[in-house]
PDB file of C-alpha atoms in Angstrom:
ATOM      1  CA  UNK Q   1     -12.651   8.615   7.611  1.00  0.00           C
ATOM      2  CA  UNK Q   2     -10.759   8.894   4.387  1.00  0.00           C
ATOM      3  CA  UNK Q   3     -11.773   6.941   1.299  1.00  0.00           C
ATOM      4  CA  UNK Q   4     -10.115   6.490  -2.087  1.00  0.00           C
ATOM      5  CA  UNK Q   5     -11.983   5.329  -5.185  1.00  0.00           C
ATOM      6  CA  UNK Q   6     -10.439   4.010  -8.365  1.00  0.00           C
ATOM      7  CA  UNK Q   7     -13.344   3.168 -10.649  1.00  0.00           C
ATOM      8  CA  UNK Q   8     -11.603   1.124 -13.316  1.00  0.00           C
ATOM      9  CA  UNK Q   9      -9.995  -2.194 -12.524  1.00  0.00           C
ATOM     10  CA  UNK Q  10      -8.290  -2.866 -15.839  1.00  0.00           C
ATOM     11  CA  UNK Q  11      -7.039  -0.457 -18.441  1.00  0.00           C
ATOM     12  CA  UNK Q  12      -5.547  -1.672 -21.713  1.00  0.00           C
ATOM     13  CA  UNK Q  13      -3.820   0.832 -23.970  1.00  0.00           C
ATOM     14  CA  UNK Q  14      -1.606   0.615 -27.001  1.00  0.00           C
ATOM     15  CA  UNK Q  15       1.994   1.698 -26.784  1.00  0.00           C
ATOM     16  CA  UNK Q  16       2.230   5.391 -27.542  1.00  0.00           C
ATOM     17  CA  UNK Q  17      -1.381   6.116 -26.580  1.00  0.00           C
ATOM     18  CA  UNK Q  18      -2.266   8.359 -23.642  1.00  0.00           C
ATOM     19  CA  UNK Q  19      -3.010   6.847 -20.233  1.00  0.00           C
ATOM     20  CA  UNK Q  20      -5.293   8.310 -17.599  1.00  0.00           C
ATOM     21  CA  UNK Q  21      -6.070   6.586 -14.319  1.00  0.00           C
ATOM     22  CA  UNK Q  22      -8.858   8.121 -12.315  1.00  0.00           C
ATOM     23  CA  UNK Q  23      -8.739   8.598  -8.579  1.00  0.00           C
ATOM     24  CA  UNK Q  24     -11.366  10.298  -6.443  1.00  0.00           C
ATOM     25  CA  UNK Q  25     -11.200  10.735  -2.713  1.00  0.00           C
ATOM     26  CA  UNK Q  26     -13.313  11.755   0.211  1.00  0.00           C
ATOM     27  CA  UNK Q  27     -11.819  13.346   3.285  1.00  0.00           C
ATOM     28  CA  UNK Q  28     -13.084  16.272   5.313  1.00  0.00           C
ATOM     29  CA  UNK Q  29      -9.663  17.729   6.093  1.00  0.00           C
ATOM     30  CA  UNK Q  30      -6.537  18.465   4.076  1.00  0.00           C
ATOM     31  CA  UNK Q  31      -5.153  15.388   2.333  1.00  0.00           C
ATOM     32  CA  UNK Q  32      -1.861  14.439   0.851  1.00  0.00           C
ATOM     33  CA  UNK Q  33      -2.299  12.288  -2.248  1.00  0.00           C
ATOM     34  CA  UNK Q  34       0.034   9.655  -3.671  1.00  0.00           C
ATOM     35  CA  UNK Q  35       0.259   7.233  -6.529  1.00  0.00           C
ATOM     36  CA  UNK Q  36       1.997   3.938  -5.802  1.00  0.00           C
ATOM     37  CA  UNK Q  37       2.994   1.415  -8.458  1.00  0.00           C
ATOM     38  CA  UNK Q  38       3.689  -2.310  -8.330  1.00  0.00           C
ATOM     39  CA  UNK Q  39       5.506  -3.839 -11.274  1.00  0.00           C
ATOM     40  CA  UNK Q  40       5.372  -7.596 -11.809  1.00  0.00           C
ATOM     41  CA  UNK Q  41       7.233  -9.456  -9.055  1.00  0.00           C
ATOM     42  CA  UNK Q  42       8.339  -6.229  -7.393  1.00  0.00           C
ATOM     43  CA  UNK Q  43       7.308  -4.512  -4.201  1.00  0.00           C
ATOM     44  CA  UNK Q  44       4.872  -1.661  -3.975  1.00  0.00           C
ATOM     45  CA  UNK Q  45       6.711   1.622  -4.426  1.00  0.00           C
ATOM     46  CA  UNK Q  46       5.956   5.302  -4.520  1.00  0.00           C
ATOM     47  CA  UNK Q  47       5.500   6.758  -7.996  1.00  0.00           C
ATOM     48  CA  UNK Q  48       4.652  10.342  -7.142  1.00  0.00           C
ATOM     49  CA  UNK Q  49       3.053  12.594  -4.535  1.00  0.00           C
ATOM     50  CA  UNK Q  50       1.058  15.717  -5.129  1.00  0.00           C
ATOM     51  CA  UNK Q  51       3.167  18.025  -2.997  1.00  0.00           C
ATOM     52  CA  UNK Q  52       6.218  17.323  -5.150  1.00  0.00           C
ATOM     53  CA  UNK Q  53       4.508  18.574  -8.290  1.00  0.00           C
ATOM     54  CA  UNK Q  54       6.972  16.660 -10.426  1.00  0.00           C
ATOM     55  CA  UNK Q  55       6.797  14.275 -13.353  1.00  0.00           C
ATOM     56  CA  UNK Q  56       8.073  10.775 -12.695  1.00  0.00           C
ATOM     57  CA  UNK Q  57       8.644   8.374 -15.612  1.00  0.00           C
ATOM     58  CA  UNK Q  58       6.508  10.722 -17.699  1.00  0.00           C
ATOM     59  CA  UNK Q  59       3.567  10.527 -15.291  1.00  0.00           C
ATOM     60  CA  UNK Q  60       1.910  13.561 -13.749  1.00  0.00           C
ATOM     61  CA  UNK Q  61      -1.006  13.986 -11.385  1.00  0.00           C
ATOM     62  CA  UNK Q  62      -2.759  17.152 -10.307  1.00  0.00           C
ATOM     63  CA  UNK Q  63      -4.749  17.474  -7.119  1.00  0.00           C
ATOM     64  CA  UNK Q  64      -8.139  19.017  -7.857  1.00  0.00           C
ATOM     65  CA  UNK Q  65      -9.705  19.864  -4.524  1.00  0.00           C
ATOM     66  CA  UNK Q  66     -12.920  21.082  -6.119  1.00  0.00           C
ATOM     67  CA  UNK Q  67     -13.516  17.737  -7.787  1.00  0.00           C
ATOM     68  CA  UNK Q  68     -11.688  15.781  -5.036  1.00  0.00           C
ATOM     69  CA  UNK Q  69      -9.655  14.043  -7.687  1.00  0.00           C
ATOM     70  CA  UNK Q  70      -6.026  13.094  -8.264  1.00  0.00           C
ATOM     71  CA  UNK Q  71      -5.966  11.541 -11.706  1.00  0.00           C
ATOM     72  CA  UNK Q  72      -2.721  10.063 -13.049  1.00  0.00           C
ATOM     73  CA  UNK Q  73      -1.767  10.849 -16.625  1.00  0.00           C
ATOM     74  CA  UNK Q  74       0.910  10.011 -19.144  1.00  0.00           C
ATOM     75  CA  UNK Q  75       0.756  11.249 -22.722  1.00  0.00           C
ATOM     76  CA  UNK Q  76       2.532   8.300 -24.347  1.00  0.00           C
ATOM     77  CA  UNK Q  77       2.374   4.862 -22.732  1.00  0.00           C
ATOM     78  CA  UNK Q  78       5.405   2.571 -22.809  1.00  0.00           C
ATOM     79  CA  UNK Q  79       5.457  -1.205 -22.419  1.00  0.00           C
ATOM     80  CA  UNK Q  80       7.330  -0.856 -19.127  1.00  0.00           C
ATOM     81  CA  UNK Q  81       4.347   1.047 -17.714  1.00  0.00           C
ATOM     82  CA  UNK Q  82       2.383  -2.205 -17.446  1.00  0.00           C
ATOM     83  CA  UNK Q  83       1.767  -2.564 -13.709  1.00  0.00           C
ATOM     84  CA  UNK Q  84      -0.723  -2.153 -10.892  1.00  0.00           C
ATOM     85  CA  UNK Q  85      -1.311   1.450  -9.845  1.00  0.00           C
ATOM     86  CA  UNK Q  86      -2.757   2.450  -6.486  1.00  0.00           C
ATOM     87  CA  UNK Q  87      -3.958   5.870  -5.459  1.00  0.00           C
ATOM     88  CA  UNK Q  88      -3.482   6.617  -1.756  1.00  0.00           C
ATOM     89  CA  UNK Q  89      -4.383   9.346   0.707  1.00  0.00           C
ATOM     90  CA  UNK Q  90      -2.850  10.433   3.988  1.00  0.00           C
ATOM     91  CA  UNK Q  91      -4.381  13.180   6.146  1.00  0.00           C
ATOM     92  CA  UNK Q  92      -2.168  16.189   6.726  1.00  0.00           C
ATOM     93  CA  UNK Q  93      -1.805  16.607  10.455  1.00  0.00           C
ATOM     94  CA  UNK Q  94      -4.364  13.922  11.149  1.00  0.00           C
ATOM     95  CA  UNK Q  95      -4.260  10.241  11.974  1.00  0.00           C
ATOM     96  CA  UNK Q  96      -1.456   9.610   9.476  1.00  0.00           C
ATOM     97  CA  UNK Q  97      -3.262   6.547   8.135  1.00  0.00           C
ATOM     98  CA  UNK Q  98      -2.256   5.843   4.533  1.00  0.00           C
ATOM     99  CA  UNK Q  99      -5.429   4.639   2.825  1.00  0.00           C
ATOM    100  CA  UNK Q 100      -5.351   2.970  -0.589  1.00  0.00           C
ATOM    101  CA  UNK Q 101      -7.784   2.563  -3.438  1.00  0.00           C
ATOM    102  CA  UNK Q 102      -8.434  -0.848  -4.963  1.00  0.00           C
ATOM    103  CA  UNK Q 103      -5.948  -0.297  -7.748  1.00  0.00           C
ATOM    104  CA  UNK Q 104      -5.856  -0.207 -11.534  1.00  0.00           C
ATOM    105  CA  UNK Q 105      -4.136  -2.801 -13.637  1.00  0.00           C
ATOM    106  CA  UNK Q 106      -2.573  -1.198 -16.685  1.00  0.00           C
ATOM    107  CA  UNK Q 107      -1.637  -3.331 -19.665  1.00  0.00           C
ATOM    108  CA  UNK Q 108       0.288  -1.639 -22.453  1.00  0.00           C
ATOM    109  CA  UNK Q 109      -0.108  -3.477 -25.732  1.00  0.00           C
ATOM    110  CA  UNK Q 110       2.972  -3.377 -27.972  1.00  0.00           C
TER     111      UNK Q 110
ATOM    112  CA  UNK U   1      19.888   0.463  -0.752  1.00  0.00           C
ATOM    113  CA  UNK U   2      18.005  -0.119   2.504  1.00  0.00           C
ATOM    114  CA  UNK U   3      14.823  -2.144   2.209  1.00  0.00           C
ATOM    115  CA  UNK U   4      12.030  -3.387   4.436  1.00  0.00           C
ATOM    116  CA  UNK U   5      12.565  -7.082   5.063  1.00  0.00           C
ATOM    117  CA  UNK U   6       9.733  -9.548   5.636  1.00  0.00           C
ATOM    118  CA  UNK U   7       9.689 -13.247   6.332  1.00  0.00           C
ATOM    119  CA  UNK U   8       8.553 -15.746   5.392  1.00  0.00           C
ATOM    120  CA  UNK U   9       7.732 -14.913   1.762  1.00  0.00           C
ATOM    121  CA  UNK U  10       5.124 -17.668   1.602  1.00  0.00           C
ATOM    122  CA  UNK U  11       3.212 -19.498   4.319  1.00  0.00           C
ATOM    123  CA  UNK U  12       0.666 -22.269   4.069  1.00  0.00           C
ATOM    124  CA  UNK U  13      -1.157 -23.157   7.238  1.00  0.00           C
ATOM    125  CA  UNK U  14      -4.187 -25.150   8.233  1.00  0.00           C
ATOM    126  CA  UNK U  15      -7.198 -23.350   9.630  1.00  0.00           C
ATOM    127  CA  UNK U  16      -7.243 -23.045  13.403  1.00  0.00           C
ATOM    128  CA  UNK U  17      -3.442 -23.052  13.530  1.00  0.00           C
ATOM    129  CA  UNK U  18      -1.333 -20.125  14.652  1.00  0.00           C
ATOM    130  CA  UNK U  19       0.824 -18.198  12.209  1.00  0.00           C
ATOM    131  CA  UNK U  20       3.309 -15.352  12.612  1.00  0.00           C
ATOM    132  CA  UNK U  21       4.945 -12.902  10.257  1.00  0.00           C
ATOM    133  CA  UNK U  22       8.059 -10.862  10.861  1.00  0.00           C
ATOM    134  CA  UNK U  23       9.061  -7.429   9.576  1.00  0.00           C
ATOM    135  CA  UNK U  24      12.319  -5.522   9.859  1.00  0.00           C
ATOM    136  CA  UNK U  25      11.833  -1.902   8.798  1.00  0.00           C
ATOM    137  CA  UNK U  26      14.436   0.384   7.312  1.00  0.00           C
ATOM    138  CA  UNK U  27      16.864   1.470  10.000  1.00  0.00           C
ATOM    139  CA  UNK U  28      15.801   4.687  11.664  1.00  0.00           C
ATOM    140  CA  UNK U  29      12.197   4.517  10.524  1.00  0.00           C
ATOM    141  CA  UNK U  30       9.941   5.283  13.468  1.00  0.00           C
ATOM    142  CA  UNK U  31       6.630   4.464  11.831  1.00  0.00           C
ATOM    143  CA  UNK U  32       5.736   0.888  10.908  1.00  0.00           C
ATOM    144  CA  UNK U  33       2.581  -0.303   9.172  1.00  0.00           C
ATOM    145  CA  UNK U  34       1.022  -3.720   8.656  1.00  0.00           C
ATOM    146  CA  UNK U  35      -1.358  -4.006   5.724  1.00  0.00           C
ATOM    147  CA  UNK U  36      -3.475  -6.871   4.440  1.00  0.00           C
ATOM    148  CA  UNK U  37      -4.096  -7.121   0.716  1.00  0.00           C
ATOM    149  CA  UNK U  38      -6.767  -9.498  -0.485  1.00  0.00           C
ATOM    150  CA  UNK U  39      -6.455 -10.572  -4.110  1.00  0.00           C
ATOM    151  CA  UNK U  40      -7.861  -7.899  -6.400  1.00  0.00           C
ATOM    152  CA  UNK U  41      -8.065  -5.241  -3.697  1.00  0.00           C
ATOM    153  CA  UNK U  42      -5.856  -2.458  -2.434  1.00  0.00           C
ATOM    154  CA  UNK U  43      -3.847  -2.709   0.789  1.00  0.00           C
ATOM    155  CA  UNK U  44      -5.932  -2.301   3.951  1.00  0.00           C
ATOM    156  CA  UNK U  45      -4.249  -0.989   7.080  1.00  0.00           C
ATOM    157  CA  UNK U  46      -4.327  -3.401  10.009  1.00  0.00           C
ATOM    158  CA  UNK U  47      -2.074  -1.672  12.530  1.00  0.00           C
ATOM    159  CA  UNK U  48       0.298   1.279  12.714  1.00  0.00           C
ATOM    160  CA  UNK U  49       3.144   1.777  15.173  1.00  0.00           C
ATOM    161  CA  UNK U  50       5.021   4.879  16.138  1.00  0.00           C
ATOM    162  CA  UNK U  51       8.194   3.521  17.704  1.00  0.00           C
ATOM    163  CA  UNK U  52       6.933   0.783  20.047  1.00  0.00           C
ATOM    164  CA  UNK U  53       3.450   2.236  20.526  1.00  0.00           C
ATOM    165  CA  UNK U  54       0.338   1.321  18.598  1.00  0.00           C
ATOM    166  CA  UNK U  55      -1.216   4.486  17.191  1.00  0.00           C
ATOM    167  CA  UNK U  56      -3.937   2.887  15.084  1.00  0.00           C
ATOM    168  CA  UNK U  57      -5.309  -0.632  15.317  1.00  0.00           C
ATOM    169  CA  UNK U  58      -8.930   0.183  14.608  1.00  0.00           C
ATOM    170  CA  UNK U  59      -9.045  -2.232  11.657  1.00  0.00           C
ATOM    171  CA  UNK U  60      -7.237  -5.093  13.394  1.00  0.00           C
ATOM    172  CA  UNK U  61      -9.488  -8.076  14.211  1.00  0.00           C
ATOM    173  CA  UNK U  62      -8.337  -8.243  17.801  1.00  0.00           C
ATOM    174  CA  UNK U  63     -10.035 -11.504  18.617  1.00  0.00           C
ATOM    175  CA  UNK U  64      -7.485 -13.336  16.510  1.00  0.00           C
ATOM    176  CA  UNK U  65      -4.821 -10.873  15.372  1.00  0.00           C
ATOM    177  CA  UNK U  66      -2.071  -9.350  17.472  1.00  0.00           C
ATOM    178  CA  UNK U  67       0.941  -7.218  16.664  1.00  0.00           C
ATOM    179  CA  UNK U  68       3.920  -6.080  18.626  1.00  0.00           C
ATOM    180  CA  UNK U  69       7.015  -3.959  18.166  1.00  0.00           C
ATOM    181  CA  UNK U  70       8.658  -4.418  21.516  1.00  0.00           C
ATOM    182  CA  UNK U  71      11.868  -2.443  21.021  1.00  0.00           C
ATOM    183  CA  UNK U  72      10.514  -0.086  18.430  1.00  0.00           C
ATOM    184  CA  UNK U  73      12.459  -1.772  15.662  1.00  0.00           C
ATOM    185  CA  UNK U  74      11.252  -5.065  14.153  1.00  0.00           C
ATOM    186  CA  UNK U  75       7.674  -6.225  14.441  1.00  0.00           C
ATOM    187  CA  UNK U  76       5.647  -9.426  14.534  1.00  0.00           C
ATOM    188  CA  UNK U  77       2.073  -9.932  13.378  1.00  0.00           C
ATOM    189  CA  UNK U  78       0.318 -13.031  14.674  1.00  0.00           C
ATOM    190  CA  UNK U  79      -2.928 -14.739  13.771  1.00  0.00           C
ATOM    191  CA  UNK U  80      -4.413 -17.317  16.124  1.00  0.00           C
ATOM    192  CA  UNK U  81      -6.435 -19.192  15.087  1.00  0.00           C
ATOM    193  CA  UNK U  82      -6.139 -18.732  11.334  1.00  0.00           C
ATOM    194  CA  UNK U  83      -9.321 -18.833   9.267  1.00  0.00           C
ATOM    195  CA  UNK U  84      -9.813 -19.489   5.569  1.00  0.00           C
ATOM    196  CA  UNK U  85     -10.687 -15.838   5.014  1.00  0.00           C
ATOM    197  CA  UNK U  86      -7.283 -14.759   6.284  1.00  0.00           C
ATOM    198  CA  UNK U  87      -5.659 -15.916   3.056  1.00  0.00           C
ATOM    199  CA  UNK U  88      -4.053 -12.766   1.652  1.00  0.00           C
ATOM    200  CA  UNK U  89      -0.804 -10.895   1.169  1.00  0.00           C
ATOM    201  CA  UNK U  90       0.448  -9.282   4.366  1.00  0.00           C
ATOM    202  CA  UNK U  91       2.544  -6.208   3.694  1.00  0.00           C
ATOM    203  CA  UNK U  92       4.809  -4.349   6.054  1.00  0.00           C
ATOM    204  CA  UNK U  93       5.863  -0.766   5.398  1.00  0.00           C
ATOM    205  CA  UNK U  94       7.902   1.820   7.233  1.00  0.00           C
ATOM    206  CA  UNK U  95       8.458   5.565   7.075  1.00  0.00           C
ATOM    207  CA  UNK U  96      10.755   8.013   8.798  1.00  0.00           C
ATOM    208  CA  UNK U  97       8.050   9.552  10.956  1.00  0.00           C
ATOM    209  CA  UNK U  98       4.343  10.148  11.265  1.00  0.00           C
ATOM    210  CA  UNK U  99       4.717  13.224   9.142  1.00  0.00           C
ATOM    211  CA  UNK U 100       4.064  13.302   5.443  1.00  0.00           C
ATOM    212  CA  UNK U 101       6.958  11.109   4.409  1.00  0.00           C
ATOM    213  CA  UNK U 102       7.150   8.266   1.953  1.00  0.00           C
ATOM    214  CA  UNK U 103       6.222   4.752   3.068  1.00  0.00           C
ATOM    215  CA  UNK U 104       8.558   1.980   1.894  1.00  0.00           C
ATOM    216  CA  UNK U 105       7.087  -1.485   1.471  1.00  0.00           C
ATOM    217  CA  UNK U 106       8.432  -4.963   1.958  1.00  0.00           C
ATOM    218  CA  UNK U 107       7.909  -7.824  -0.468  1.00  0.00           C
ATOM    219  CA  UNK U 108       5.084  -9.175   1.635  1.00  0.00           C
ATOM    220  CA  UNK U 109       4.137 -12.568   3.052  1.00  0.00           C
ATOM    221  CA  UNK U 110       1.646 -14.562   1.008  1.00  0.00           C
ATOM    222  CA  UNK U 111      -0.548 -16.517   3.442  1.00  0.00           C
ATOM    223  CA  UNK U 112      -2.703 -19.413   2.317  1.00  0.00           C
ATOM    224  CA  UNK U 113      -4.998 -20.987   4.863  1.00  0.00           C
ATOM    225  CA  UNK U 114      -6.236 -24.471   3.929  1.00  0.00           C
TER     226      UNK U 114
END
């Protein structure tokens, strides 16, 4: 079974400082990794996925299969980045279950 | 822009009562998910449909929870009887297919069991 671990519950950073949210996973097959975000009073939405290899809202994430990690990074935090962030995993060609980590709350201090 | 619709947004029920939630996925989305999110935790999959068929309900407490998607479109999740520990946010999501496509989430139903 797949498992996603996000070790930090709350991350507070000052505006303009770098942000890094850690995500580690365990899955025996080939995974697809995602980061979902939930802004205050909004629905959970996709931020980025590893196969796209793109930067969204200044965020990037690289899949490191050796370390089984998919950390989310942004070099300069903005106030609008304050939100809950969830790392998620879906097996490629497997049971298609989308499994989530417990989430990180990010607070950007002006 | 098409969205996943859920109702009600909030539900308060007494323990041992029955409660039901409704989800209307984005039109054309074959895969539908029901998740439960307890405060402070990530979403946990309860049941997954592909069209009208259940493809994964391994985490669904079947003694009290049931889910159906009779025509392969909208879906209902039922709890009977509700217990205090069922208090949570119930999220519905849909995606185009079982393949590696994006899941779109509804606003959720916040259930409080008293």
